[in-house]
mmCIF file of C-alpha atoms and ligand atoms in Angstrom:
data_model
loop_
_atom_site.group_PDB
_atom_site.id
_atom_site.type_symbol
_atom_site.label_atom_id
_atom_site.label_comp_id
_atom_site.label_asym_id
_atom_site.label_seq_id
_atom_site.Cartn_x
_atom_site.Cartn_y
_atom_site.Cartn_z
ATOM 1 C CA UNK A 1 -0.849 26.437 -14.746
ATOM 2 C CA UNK A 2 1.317 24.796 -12.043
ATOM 3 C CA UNK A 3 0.597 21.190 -11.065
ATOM 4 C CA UNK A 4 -1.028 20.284 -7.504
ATOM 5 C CA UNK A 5 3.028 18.788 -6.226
ATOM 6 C CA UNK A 6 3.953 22.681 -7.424
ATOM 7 C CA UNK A 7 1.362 24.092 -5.142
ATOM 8 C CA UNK A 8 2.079 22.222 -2.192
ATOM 9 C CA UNK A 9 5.789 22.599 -2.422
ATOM 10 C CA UNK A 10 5.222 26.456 -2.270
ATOM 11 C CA UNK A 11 2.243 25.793 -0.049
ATOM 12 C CA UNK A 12 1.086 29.458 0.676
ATOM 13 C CA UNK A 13 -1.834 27.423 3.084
ATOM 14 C CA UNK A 14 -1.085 24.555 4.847
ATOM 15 C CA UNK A 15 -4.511 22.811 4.467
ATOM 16 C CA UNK A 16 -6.055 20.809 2.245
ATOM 17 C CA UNK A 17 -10.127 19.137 2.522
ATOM 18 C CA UNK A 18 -12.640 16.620 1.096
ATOM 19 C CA UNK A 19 -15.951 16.782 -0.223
ATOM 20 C CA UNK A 20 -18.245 14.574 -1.653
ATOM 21 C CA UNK A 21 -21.103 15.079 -3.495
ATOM 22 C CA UNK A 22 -24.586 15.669 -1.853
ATOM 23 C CA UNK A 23 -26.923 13.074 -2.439
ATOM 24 C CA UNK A 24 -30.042 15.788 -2.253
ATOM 25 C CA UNK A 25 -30.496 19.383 -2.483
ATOM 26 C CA UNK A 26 -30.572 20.168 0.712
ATOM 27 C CA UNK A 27 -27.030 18.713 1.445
ATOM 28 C CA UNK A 28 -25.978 20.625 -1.692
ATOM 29 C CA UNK A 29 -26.613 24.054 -0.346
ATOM 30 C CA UNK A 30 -25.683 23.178 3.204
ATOM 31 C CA UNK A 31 -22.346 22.034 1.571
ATOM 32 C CA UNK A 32 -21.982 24.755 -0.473
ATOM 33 C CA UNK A 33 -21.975 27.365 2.082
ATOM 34 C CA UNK A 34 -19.234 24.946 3.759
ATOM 35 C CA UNK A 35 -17.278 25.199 0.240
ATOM 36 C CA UNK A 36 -17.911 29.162 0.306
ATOM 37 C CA UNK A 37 -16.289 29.504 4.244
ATOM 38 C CA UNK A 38 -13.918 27.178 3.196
ATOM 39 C CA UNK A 39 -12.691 28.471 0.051
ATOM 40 C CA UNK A 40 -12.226 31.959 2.427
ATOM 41 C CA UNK A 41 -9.325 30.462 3.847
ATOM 42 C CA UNK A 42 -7.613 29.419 0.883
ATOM 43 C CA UNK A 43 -6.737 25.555 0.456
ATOM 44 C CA UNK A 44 -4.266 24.037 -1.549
ATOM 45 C CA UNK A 45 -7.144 22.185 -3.163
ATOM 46 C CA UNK A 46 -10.384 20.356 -2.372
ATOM 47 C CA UNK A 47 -10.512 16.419 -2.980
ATOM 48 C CA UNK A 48 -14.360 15.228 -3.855
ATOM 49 C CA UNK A 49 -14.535 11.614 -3.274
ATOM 50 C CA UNK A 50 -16.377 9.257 -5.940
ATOM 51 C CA UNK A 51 -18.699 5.963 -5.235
ATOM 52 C CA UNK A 52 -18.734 3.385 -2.169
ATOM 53 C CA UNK A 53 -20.700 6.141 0.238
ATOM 54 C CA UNK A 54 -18.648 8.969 -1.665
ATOM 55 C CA UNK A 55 -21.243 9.494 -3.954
ATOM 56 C CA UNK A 56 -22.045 8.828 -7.723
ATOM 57 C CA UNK A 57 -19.779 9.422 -10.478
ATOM 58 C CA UNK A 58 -21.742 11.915 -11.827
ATOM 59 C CA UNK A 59 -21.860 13.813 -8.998
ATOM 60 C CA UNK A 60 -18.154 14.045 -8.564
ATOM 61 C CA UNK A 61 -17.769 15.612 -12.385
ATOM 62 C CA UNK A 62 -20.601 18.177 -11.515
ATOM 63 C CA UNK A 63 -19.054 19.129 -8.094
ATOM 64 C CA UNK A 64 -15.379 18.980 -9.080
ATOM 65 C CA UNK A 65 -16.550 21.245 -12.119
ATOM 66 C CA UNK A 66 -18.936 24.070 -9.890
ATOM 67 C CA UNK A 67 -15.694 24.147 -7.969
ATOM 68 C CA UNK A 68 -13.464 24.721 -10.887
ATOM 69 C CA UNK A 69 -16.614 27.160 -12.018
ATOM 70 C CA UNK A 70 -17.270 28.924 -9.323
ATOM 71 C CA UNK A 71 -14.790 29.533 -6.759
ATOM 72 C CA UNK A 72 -10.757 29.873 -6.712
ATOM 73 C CA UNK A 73 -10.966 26.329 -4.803
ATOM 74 C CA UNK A 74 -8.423 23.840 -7.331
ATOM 75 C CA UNK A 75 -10.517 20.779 -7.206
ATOM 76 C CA UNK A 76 -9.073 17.013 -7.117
ATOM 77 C CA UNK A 77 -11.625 14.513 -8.550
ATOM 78 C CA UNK A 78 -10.834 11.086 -7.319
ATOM 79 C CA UNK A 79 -11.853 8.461 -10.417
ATOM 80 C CA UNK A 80 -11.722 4.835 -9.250
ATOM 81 C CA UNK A 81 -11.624 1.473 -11.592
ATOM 82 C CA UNK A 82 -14.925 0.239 -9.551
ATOM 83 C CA UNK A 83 -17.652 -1.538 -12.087
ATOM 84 C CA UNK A 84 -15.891 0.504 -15.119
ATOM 85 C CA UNK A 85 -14.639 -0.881 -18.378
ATOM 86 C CA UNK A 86 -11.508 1.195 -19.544
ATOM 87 C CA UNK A 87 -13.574 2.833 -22.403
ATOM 88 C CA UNK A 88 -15.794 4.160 -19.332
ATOM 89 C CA UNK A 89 -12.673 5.673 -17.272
ATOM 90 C CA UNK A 90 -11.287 7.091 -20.598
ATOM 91 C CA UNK A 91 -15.317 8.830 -20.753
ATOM 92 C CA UNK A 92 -14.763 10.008 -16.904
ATOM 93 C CA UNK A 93 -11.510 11.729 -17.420
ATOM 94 C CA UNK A 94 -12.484 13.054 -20.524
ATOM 95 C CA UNK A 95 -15.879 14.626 -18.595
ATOM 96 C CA UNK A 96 -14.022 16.201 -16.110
ATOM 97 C CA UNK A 97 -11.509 17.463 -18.312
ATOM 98 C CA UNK A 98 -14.688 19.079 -20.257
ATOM 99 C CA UNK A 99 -15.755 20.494 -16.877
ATOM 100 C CA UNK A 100 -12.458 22.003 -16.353
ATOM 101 C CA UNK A 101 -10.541 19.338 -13.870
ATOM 102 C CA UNK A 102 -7.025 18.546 -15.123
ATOM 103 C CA UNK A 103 -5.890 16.849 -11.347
ATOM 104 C CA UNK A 104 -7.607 13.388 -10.648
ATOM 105 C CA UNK A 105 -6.435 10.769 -7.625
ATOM 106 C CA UNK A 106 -7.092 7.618 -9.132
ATOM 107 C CA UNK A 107 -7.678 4.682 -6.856
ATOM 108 C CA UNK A 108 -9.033 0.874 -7.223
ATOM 109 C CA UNK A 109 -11.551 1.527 -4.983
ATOM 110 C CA UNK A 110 -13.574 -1.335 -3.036
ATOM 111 C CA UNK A 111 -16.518 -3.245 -4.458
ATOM 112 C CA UNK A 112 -19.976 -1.519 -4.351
ATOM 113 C CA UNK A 113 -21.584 -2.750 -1.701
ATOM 114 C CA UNK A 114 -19.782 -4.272 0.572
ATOM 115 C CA UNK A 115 -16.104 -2.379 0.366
ATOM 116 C CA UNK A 116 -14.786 -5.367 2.620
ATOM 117 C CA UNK A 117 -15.498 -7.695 -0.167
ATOM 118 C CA UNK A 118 -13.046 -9.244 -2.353
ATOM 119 C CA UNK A 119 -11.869 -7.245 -5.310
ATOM 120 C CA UNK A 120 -13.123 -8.129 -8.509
ATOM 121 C CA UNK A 121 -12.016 -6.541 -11.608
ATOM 122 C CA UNK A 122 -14.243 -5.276 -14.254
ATOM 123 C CA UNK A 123 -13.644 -7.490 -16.872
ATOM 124 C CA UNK A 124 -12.344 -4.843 -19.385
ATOM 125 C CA UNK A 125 -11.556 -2.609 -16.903
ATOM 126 C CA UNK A 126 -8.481 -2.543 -14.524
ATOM 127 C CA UNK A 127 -6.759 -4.485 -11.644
ATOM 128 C CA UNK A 128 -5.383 -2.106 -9.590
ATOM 129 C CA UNK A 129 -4.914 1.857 -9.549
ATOM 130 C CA UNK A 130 -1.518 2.020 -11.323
ATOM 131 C CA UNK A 131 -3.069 1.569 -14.580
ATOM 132 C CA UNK A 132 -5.356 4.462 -14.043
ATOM 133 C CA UNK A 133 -2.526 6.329 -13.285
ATOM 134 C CA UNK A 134 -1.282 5.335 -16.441
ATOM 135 C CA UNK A 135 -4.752 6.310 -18.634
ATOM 136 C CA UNK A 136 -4.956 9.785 -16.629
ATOM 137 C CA UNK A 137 -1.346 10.781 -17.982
ATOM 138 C CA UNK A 138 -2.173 9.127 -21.136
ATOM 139 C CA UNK A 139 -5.409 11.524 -21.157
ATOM 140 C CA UNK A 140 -3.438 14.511 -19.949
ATOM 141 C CA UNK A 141 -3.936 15.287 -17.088
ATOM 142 C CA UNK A 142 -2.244 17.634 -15.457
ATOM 143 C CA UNK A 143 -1.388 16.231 -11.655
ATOM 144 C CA UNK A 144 -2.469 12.753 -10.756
ATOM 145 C CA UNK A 145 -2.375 11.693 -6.972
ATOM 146 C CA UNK A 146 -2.754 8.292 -5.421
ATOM 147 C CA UNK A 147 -3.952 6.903 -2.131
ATOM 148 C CA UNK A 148 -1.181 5.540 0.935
ATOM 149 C CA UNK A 149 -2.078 3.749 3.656
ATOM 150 C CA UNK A 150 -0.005 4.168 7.349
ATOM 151 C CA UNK A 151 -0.474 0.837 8.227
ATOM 152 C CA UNK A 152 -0.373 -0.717 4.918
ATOM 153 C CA UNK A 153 -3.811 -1.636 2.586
ATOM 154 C CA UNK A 154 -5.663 -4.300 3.939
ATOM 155 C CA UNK A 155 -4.638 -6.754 1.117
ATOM 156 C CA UNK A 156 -1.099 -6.174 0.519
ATOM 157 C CA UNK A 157 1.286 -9.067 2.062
ATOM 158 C CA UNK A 158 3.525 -6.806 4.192
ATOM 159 C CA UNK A 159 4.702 -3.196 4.378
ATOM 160 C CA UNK A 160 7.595 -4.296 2.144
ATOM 161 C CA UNK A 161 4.738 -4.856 -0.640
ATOM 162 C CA UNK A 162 2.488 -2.007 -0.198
ATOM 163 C CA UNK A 163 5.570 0.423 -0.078
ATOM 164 C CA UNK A 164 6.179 -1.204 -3.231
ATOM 165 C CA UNK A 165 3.480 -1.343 -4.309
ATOM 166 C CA UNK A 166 2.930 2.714 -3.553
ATOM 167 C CA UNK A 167 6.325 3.065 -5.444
ATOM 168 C CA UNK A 168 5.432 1.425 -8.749
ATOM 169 C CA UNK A 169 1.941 4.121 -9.014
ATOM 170 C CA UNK A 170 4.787 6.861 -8.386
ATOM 171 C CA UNK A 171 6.809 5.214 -11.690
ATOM 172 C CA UNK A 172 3.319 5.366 -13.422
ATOM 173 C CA UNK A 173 3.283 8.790 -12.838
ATOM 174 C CA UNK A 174 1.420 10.034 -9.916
ATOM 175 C CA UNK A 175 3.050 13.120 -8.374
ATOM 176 C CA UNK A 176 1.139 13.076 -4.847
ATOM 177 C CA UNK A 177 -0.068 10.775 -2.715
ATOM 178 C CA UNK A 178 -2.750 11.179 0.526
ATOM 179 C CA UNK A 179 -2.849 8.819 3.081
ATOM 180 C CA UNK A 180 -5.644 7.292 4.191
ATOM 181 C CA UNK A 181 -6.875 8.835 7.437
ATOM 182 C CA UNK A 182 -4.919 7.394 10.348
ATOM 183 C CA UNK A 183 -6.286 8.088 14.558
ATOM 184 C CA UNK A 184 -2.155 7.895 15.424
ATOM 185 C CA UNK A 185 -0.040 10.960 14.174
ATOM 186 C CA UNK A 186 2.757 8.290 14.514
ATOM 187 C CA UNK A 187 1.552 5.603 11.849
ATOM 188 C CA UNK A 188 1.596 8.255 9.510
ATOM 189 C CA UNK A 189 5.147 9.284 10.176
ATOM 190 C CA UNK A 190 6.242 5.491 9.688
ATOM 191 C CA UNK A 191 4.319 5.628 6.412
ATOM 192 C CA UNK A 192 6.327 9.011 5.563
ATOM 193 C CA UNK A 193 10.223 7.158 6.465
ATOM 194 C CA UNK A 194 9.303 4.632 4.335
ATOM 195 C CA UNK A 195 7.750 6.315 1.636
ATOM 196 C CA UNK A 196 10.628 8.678 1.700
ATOM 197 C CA UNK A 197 13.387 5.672 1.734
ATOM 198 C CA UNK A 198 11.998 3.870 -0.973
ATOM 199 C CA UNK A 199 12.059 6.860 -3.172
ATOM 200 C CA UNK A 200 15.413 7.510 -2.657
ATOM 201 C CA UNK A 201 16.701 4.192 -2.703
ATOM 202 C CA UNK A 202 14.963 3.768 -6.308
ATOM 203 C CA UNK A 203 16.672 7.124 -7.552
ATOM 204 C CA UNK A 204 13.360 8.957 -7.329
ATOM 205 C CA UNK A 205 12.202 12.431 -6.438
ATOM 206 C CA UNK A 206 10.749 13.449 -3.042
ATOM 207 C CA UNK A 207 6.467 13.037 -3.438
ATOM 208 C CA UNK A 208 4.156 15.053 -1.697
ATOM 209 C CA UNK A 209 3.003 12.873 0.895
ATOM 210 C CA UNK A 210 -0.769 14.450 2.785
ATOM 211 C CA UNK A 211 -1.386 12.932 6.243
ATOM 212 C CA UNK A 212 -5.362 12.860 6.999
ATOM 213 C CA UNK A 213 -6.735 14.652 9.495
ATOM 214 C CA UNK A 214 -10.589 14.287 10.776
ATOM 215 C CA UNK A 215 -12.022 16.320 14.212
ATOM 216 C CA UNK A 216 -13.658 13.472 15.971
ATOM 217 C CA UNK A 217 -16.675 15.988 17.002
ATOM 218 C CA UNK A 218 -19.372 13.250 17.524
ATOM 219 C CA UNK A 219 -20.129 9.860 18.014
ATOM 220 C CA UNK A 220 -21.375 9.354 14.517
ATOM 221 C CA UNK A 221 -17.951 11.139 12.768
ATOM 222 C CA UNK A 222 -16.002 8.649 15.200
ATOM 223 C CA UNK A 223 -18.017 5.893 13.159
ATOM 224 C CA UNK A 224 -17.034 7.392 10.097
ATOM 225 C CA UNK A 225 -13.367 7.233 11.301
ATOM 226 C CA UNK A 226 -13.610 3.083 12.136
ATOM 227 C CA UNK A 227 -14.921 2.795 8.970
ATOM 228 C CA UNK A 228 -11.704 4.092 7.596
ATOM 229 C CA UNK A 229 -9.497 3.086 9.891
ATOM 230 C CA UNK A 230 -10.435 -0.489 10.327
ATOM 231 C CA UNK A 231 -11.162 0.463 13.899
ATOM 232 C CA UNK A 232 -7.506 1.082 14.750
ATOM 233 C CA UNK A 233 -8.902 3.326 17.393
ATOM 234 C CA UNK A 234 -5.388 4.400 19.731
ATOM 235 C CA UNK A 235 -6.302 4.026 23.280
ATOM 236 C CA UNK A 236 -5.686 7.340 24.374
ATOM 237 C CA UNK A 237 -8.462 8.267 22.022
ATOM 238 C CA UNK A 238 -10.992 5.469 23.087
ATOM 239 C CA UNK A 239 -10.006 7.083 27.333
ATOM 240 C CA UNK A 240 -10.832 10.504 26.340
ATOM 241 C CA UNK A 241 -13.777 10.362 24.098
ATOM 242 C CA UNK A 242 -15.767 6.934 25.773
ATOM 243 C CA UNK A 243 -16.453 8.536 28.787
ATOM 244 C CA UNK A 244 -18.067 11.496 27.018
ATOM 245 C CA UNK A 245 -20.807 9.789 24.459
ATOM 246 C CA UNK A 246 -23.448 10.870 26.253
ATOM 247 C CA UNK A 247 -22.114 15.049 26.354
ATOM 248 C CA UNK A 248 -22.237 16.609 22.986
ATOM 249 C CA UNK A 249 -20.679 19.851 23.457
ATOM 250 C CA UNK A 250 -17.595 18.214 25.732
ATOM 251 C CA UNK A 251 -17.567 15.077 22.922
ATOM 252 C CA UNK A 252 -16.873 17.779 19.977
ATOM 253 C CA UNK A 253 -14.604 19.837 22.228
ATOM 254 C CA UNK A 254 -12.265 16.808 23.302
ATOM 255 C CA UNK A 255 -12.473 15.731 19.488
ATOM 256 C CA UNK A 256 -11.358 18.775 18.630
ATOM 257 C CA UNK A 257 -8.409 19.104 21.186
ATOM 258 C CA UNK A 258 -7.642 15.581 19.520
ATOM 259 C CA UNK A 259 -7.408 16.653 16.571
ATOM 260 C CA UNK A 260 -5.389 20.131 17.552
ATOM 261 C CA UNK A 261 -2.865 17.531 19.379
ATOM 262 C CA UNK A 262 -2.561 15.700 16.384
ATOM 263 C CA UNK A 263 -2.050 18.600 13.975
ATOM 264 C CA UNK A 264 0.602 20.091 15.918
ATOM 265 C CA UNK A 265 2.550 17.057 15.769
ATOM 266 C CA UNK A 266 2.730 16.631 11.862
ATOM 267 C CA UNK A 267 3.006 20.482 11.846
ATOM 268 C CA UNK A 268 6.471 19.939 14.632
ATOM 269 C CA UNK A 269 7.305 17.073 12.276
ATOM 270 C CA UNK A 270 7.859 18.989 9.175
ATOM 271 C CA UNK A 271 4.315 17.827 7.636
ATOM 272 C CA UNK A 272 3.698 20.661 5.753
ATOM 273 C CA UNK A 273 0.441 20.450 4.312
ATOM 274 C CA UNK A 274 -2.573 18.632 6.296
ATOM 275 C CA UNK A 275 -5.768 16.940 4.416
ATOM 276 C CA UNK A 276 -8.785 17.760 6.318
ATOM 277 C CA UNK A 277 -11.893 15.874 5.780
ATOM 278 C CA UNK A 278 -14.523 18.156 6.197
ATOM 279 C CA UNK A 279 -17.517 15.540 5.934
ATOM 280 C CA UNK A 280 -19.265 18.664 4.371
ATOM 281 C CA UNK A 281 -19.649 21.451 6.728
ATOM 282 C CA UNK A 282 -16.784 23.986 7.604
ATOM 283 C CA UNK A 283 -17.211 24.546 11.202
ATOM 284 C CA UNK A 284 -14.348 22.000 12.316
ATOM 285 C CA UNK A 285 -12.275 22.366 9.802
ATOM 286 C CA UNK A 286 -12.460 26.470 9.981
ATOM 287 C CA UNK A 287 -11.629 25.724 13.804
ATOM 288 C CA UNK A 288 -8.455 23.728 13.243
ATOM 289 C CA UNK A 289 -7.466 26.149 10.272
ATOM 290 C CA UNK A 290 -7.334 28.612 12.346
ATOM 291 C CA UNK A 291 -5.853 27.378 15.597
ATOM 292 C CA UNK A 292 -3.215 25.937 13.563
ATOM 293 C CA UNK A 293 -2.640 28.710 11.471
ATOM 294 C CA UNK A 294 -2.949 26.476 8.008
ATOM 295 C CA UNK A 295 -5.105 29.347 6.509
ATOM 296 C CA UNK A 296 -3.151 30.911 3.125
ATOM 297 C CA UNK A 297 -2.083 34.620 3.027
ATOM 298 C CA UNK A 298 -5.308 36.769 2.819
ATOM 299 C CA UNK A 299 -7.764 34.693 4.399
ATOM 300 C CA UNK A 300 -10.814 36.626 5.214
ATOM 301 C CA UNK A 301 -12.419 36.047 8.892
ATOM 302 C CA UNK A 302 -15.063 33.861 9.145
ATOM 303 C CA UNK A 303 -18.722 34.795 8.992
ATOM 304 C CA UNK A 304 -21.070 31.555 9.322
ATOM 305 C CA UNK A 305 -23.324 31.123 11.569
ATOM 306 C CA UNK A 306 -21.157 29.051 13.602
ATOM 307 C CA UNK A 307 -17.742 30.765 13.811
ATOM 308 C CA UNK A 308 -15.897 29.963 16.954
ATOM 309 C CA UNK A 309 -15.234 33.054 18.637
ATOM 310 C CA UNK A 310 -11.287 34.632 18.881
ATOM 311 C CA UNK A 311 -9.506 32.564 21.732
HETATM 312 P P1 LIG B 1 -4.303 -0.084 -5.311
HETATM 313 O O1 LIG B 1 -3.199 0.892 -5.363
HETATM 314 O O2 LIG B 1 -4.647 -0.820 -6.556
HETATM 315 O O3 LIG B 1 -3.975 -1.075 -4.121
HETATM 316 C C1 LIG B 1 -4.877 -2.105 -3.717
HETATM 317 C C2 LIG B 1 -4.047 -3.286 -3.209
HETATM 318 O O4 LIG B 1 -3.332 -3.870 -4.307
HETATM 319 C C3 LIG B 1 -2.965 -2.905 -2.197
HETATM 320 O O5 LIG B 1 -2.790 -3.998 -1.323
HETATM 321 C C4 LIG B 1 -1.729 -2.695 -3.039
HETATM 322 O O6 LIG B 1 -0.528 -2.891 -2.326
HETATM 323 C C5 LIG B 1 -1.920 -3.766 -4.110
HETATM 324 N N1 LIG B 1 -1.361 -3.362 -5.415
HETATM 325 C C6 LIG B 1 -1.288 -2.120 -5.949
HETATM 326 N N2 LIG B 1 -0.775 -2.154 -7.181
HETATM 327 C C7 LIG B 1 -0.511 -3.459 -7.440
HETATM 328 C C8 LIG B 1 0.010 -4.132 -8.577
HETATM 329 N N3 LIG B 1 0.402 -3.479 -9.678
HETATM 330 N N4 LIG B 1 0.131 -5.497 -8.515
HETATM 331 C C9 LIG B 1 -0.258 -6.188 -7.401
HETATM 332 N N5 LIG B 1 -0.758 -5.582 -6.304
HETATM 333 C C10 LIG B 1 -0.897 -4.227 -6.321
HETATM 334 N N6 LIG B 1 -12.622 4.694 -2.374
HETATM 335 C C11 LIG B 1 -13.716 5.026 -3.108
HETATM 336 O O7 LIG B 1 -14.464 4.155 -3.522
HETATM 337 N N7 LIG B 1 -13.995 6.344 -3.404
HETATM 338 C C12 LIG B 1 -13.203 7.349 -3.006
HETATM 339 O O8 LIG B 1 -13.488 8.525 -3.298
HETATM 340 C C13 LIG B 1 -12.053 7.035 -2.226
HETATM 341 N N8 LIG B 1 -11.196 8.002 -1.811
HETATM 342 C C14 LIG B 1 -10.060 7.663 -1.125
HETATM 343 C C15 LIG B 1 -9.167 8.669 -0.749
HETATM 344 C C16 LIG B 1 -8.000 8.359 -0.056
HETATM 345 C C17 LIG B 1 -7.048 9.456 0.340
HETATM 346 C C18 LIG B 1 -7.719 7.002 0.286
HETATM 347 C C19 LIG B 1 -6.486 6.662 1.048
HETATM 348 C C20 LIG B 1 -8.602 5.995 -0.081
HETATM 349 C C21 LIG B 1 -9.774 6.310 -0.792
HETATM 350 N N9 LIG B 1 -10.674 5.326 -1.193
HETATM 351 C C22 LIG B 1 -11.793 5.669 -1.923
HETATM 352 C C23 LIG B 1 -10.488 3.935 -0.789
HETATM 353 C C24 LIG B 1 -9.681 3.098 -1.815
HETATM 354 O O9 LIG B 1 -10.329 3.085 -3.058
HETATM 355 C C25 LIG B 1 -9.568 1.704 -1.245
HETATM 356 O O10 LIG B 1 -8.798 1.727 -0.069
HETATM 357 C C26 LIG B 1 -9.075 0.622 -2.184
HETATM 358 O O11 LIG B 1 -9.212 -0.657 -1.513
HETATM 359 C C27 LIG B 1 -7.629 0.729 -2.579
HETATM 360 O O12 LIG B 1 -7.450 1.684 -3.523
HETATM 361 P P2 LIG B 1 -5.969 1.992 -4.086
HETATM 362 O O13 LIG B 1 -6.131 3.039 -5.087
HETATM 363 O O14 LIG B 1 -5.019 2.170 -2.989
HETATM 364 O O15 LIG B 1 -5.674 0.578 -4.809
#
């Protein structure tokens, strides 16, 4: 089977999207209609995020594996060093490999809890995410993808050190990397120069490189978009969305167009594949599939109960 940096160089879609495990069954089948409308319109694959608000472990392996199961969605099964002695990452890779996943994107993660906290190693476990890199080749697996940050992580030094930081997981061998969600379409093309420099200034092939993408399309979603972003909220966005907290309808509309704006940009830019988050339900993300045209060849129309009409 081809790896994940195979499928998005031939990227027959142009759209990627997160899950993360439902914490009851409700949320399950809710979300699993979202994976079913989703999985219509082909993705390159579907991350589902582990721990810190992402869910449990466990649930990670079992949704990673129903997707592997069930549907022709590839999944991506993030795995992060959090709490976990290496013999326990060596059981998590070898569980989803049992379930069927062969791509992880292994990450440090942030302390359970209180992500802002300071990192603390588990005391047999690992330091930072290019070892786990290291154990999910070691284990096999098949593609392993790493997380990028536009404006740099929050504890690196400088740029200078994050890039290089970013570089020495690429020499551990991960073959993709997805940046961490960014409100400016232009942070993310800074990231991408010197991601792109750095590679070829240390002899090194071209990486997949996945901007984030999230439709702002309520108060609470632009919540979940501080907490990722640090609250690096642009002020074009703060001028068009403050004024509308109070509207619903013209709050998801003008986080929408946001989002379109944004899209079209990386698309103009050369960005060829786009990771949506799709905090679970595939109304937003169907939306910008389609107005962007990211959906692969073959994509069937969309039947929810929400489906936008044809504009
Ligand atoms: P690292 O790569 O280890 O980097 C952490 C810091 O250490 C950085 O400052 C880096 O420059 C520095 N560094 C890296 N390697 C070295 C080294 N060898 N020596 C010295 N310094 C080094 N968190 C979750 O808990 N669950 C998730 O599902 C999840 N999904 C995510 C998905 C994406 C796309 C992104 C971008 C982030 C995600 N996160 C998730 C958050 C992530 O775990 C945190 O941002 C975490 O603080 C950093 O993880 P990392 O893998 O980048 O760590």
């Amino acid at each position: 089977m081809s790896t994940l940096a195979q499928d998005l160089r031939a990227a027959r879609s142009r759209f990627s999207v997160e899950f993360s495990p439902a914490h009851d069954p409700d949320a399950a089948a809710r979300q699993w209609d979202a994976v079913r409308r989703i999985e219509a319109l082909g993705p390159v694959f579907a991350s589902v995020t582990c721990g810190a608000g992402g869910g449990s472990r466990g649930g990670t392996v079992e949704l990673a594996g129903r997707l592997t199961r069930e549907t022709r969605v590839r999944p991506l099964a993030h795995v992060t060093a959090v709490g976990q002695s290496v013999t326990e990452l060596r059981a998590v890779l070898d569980d989803l490999a049992a379930a069927g996943v062969h791509d992880v994107l292994a990450l440090r993660g942030d302390p359970d809890g209180d992500p802002a906290a300071p990192w603390v190693a588990h005391p047999e476990g690992f330091d930072h995410a290019d070892e786990l890199v290291r154990l999910a080749r070691e284990q096999g697996a098949r593609s392993v993808a790493v997380a990028a940050f536009p404006l740099g992580h929050p504890d690196s030094a400088d740029l200078d050190a994050d890039t290089h930081h970013l570089l020495g997981k690429v020499r551990a061998g991960a073959d993709v990397a997805v940046a961490q969600l960014s409100l400016d379409v232009e942070d993310f093309l800074r990231l991408r120069d010197r991601f792109g420099t750095a590679l070829a200034a240390a002899g090194l092939d071209p990486v997949p490189l996945l901007p984030g993408v999230l439709p702002l399309t309520s108060p609470r979603v632009l919540e979940v978009a501080h907490r990722l972003t640090g609250a690096r909220e642009p002020a074009a966005v703060r001028r068009r969305l403050a004024p509308l907290a109070g509207d619903r309808a013209a709050f998801r509309e003008e986080g929408l167009r946001l989002a379109l704006e944004a899209g079209r940009r990386l698309r103009e830019e050369g960005v060829e594949v786009l990771h949506l988050y799709s905090l679970d339900r595939a109304a937003a993300v169907t939306e910008l599939v389609r107005e962007l045209g990211l959906a692969g060849p073959g994509a069937g129309p969309d039947t929810g109960p929400d489906a936008a009409p044809a504009r």
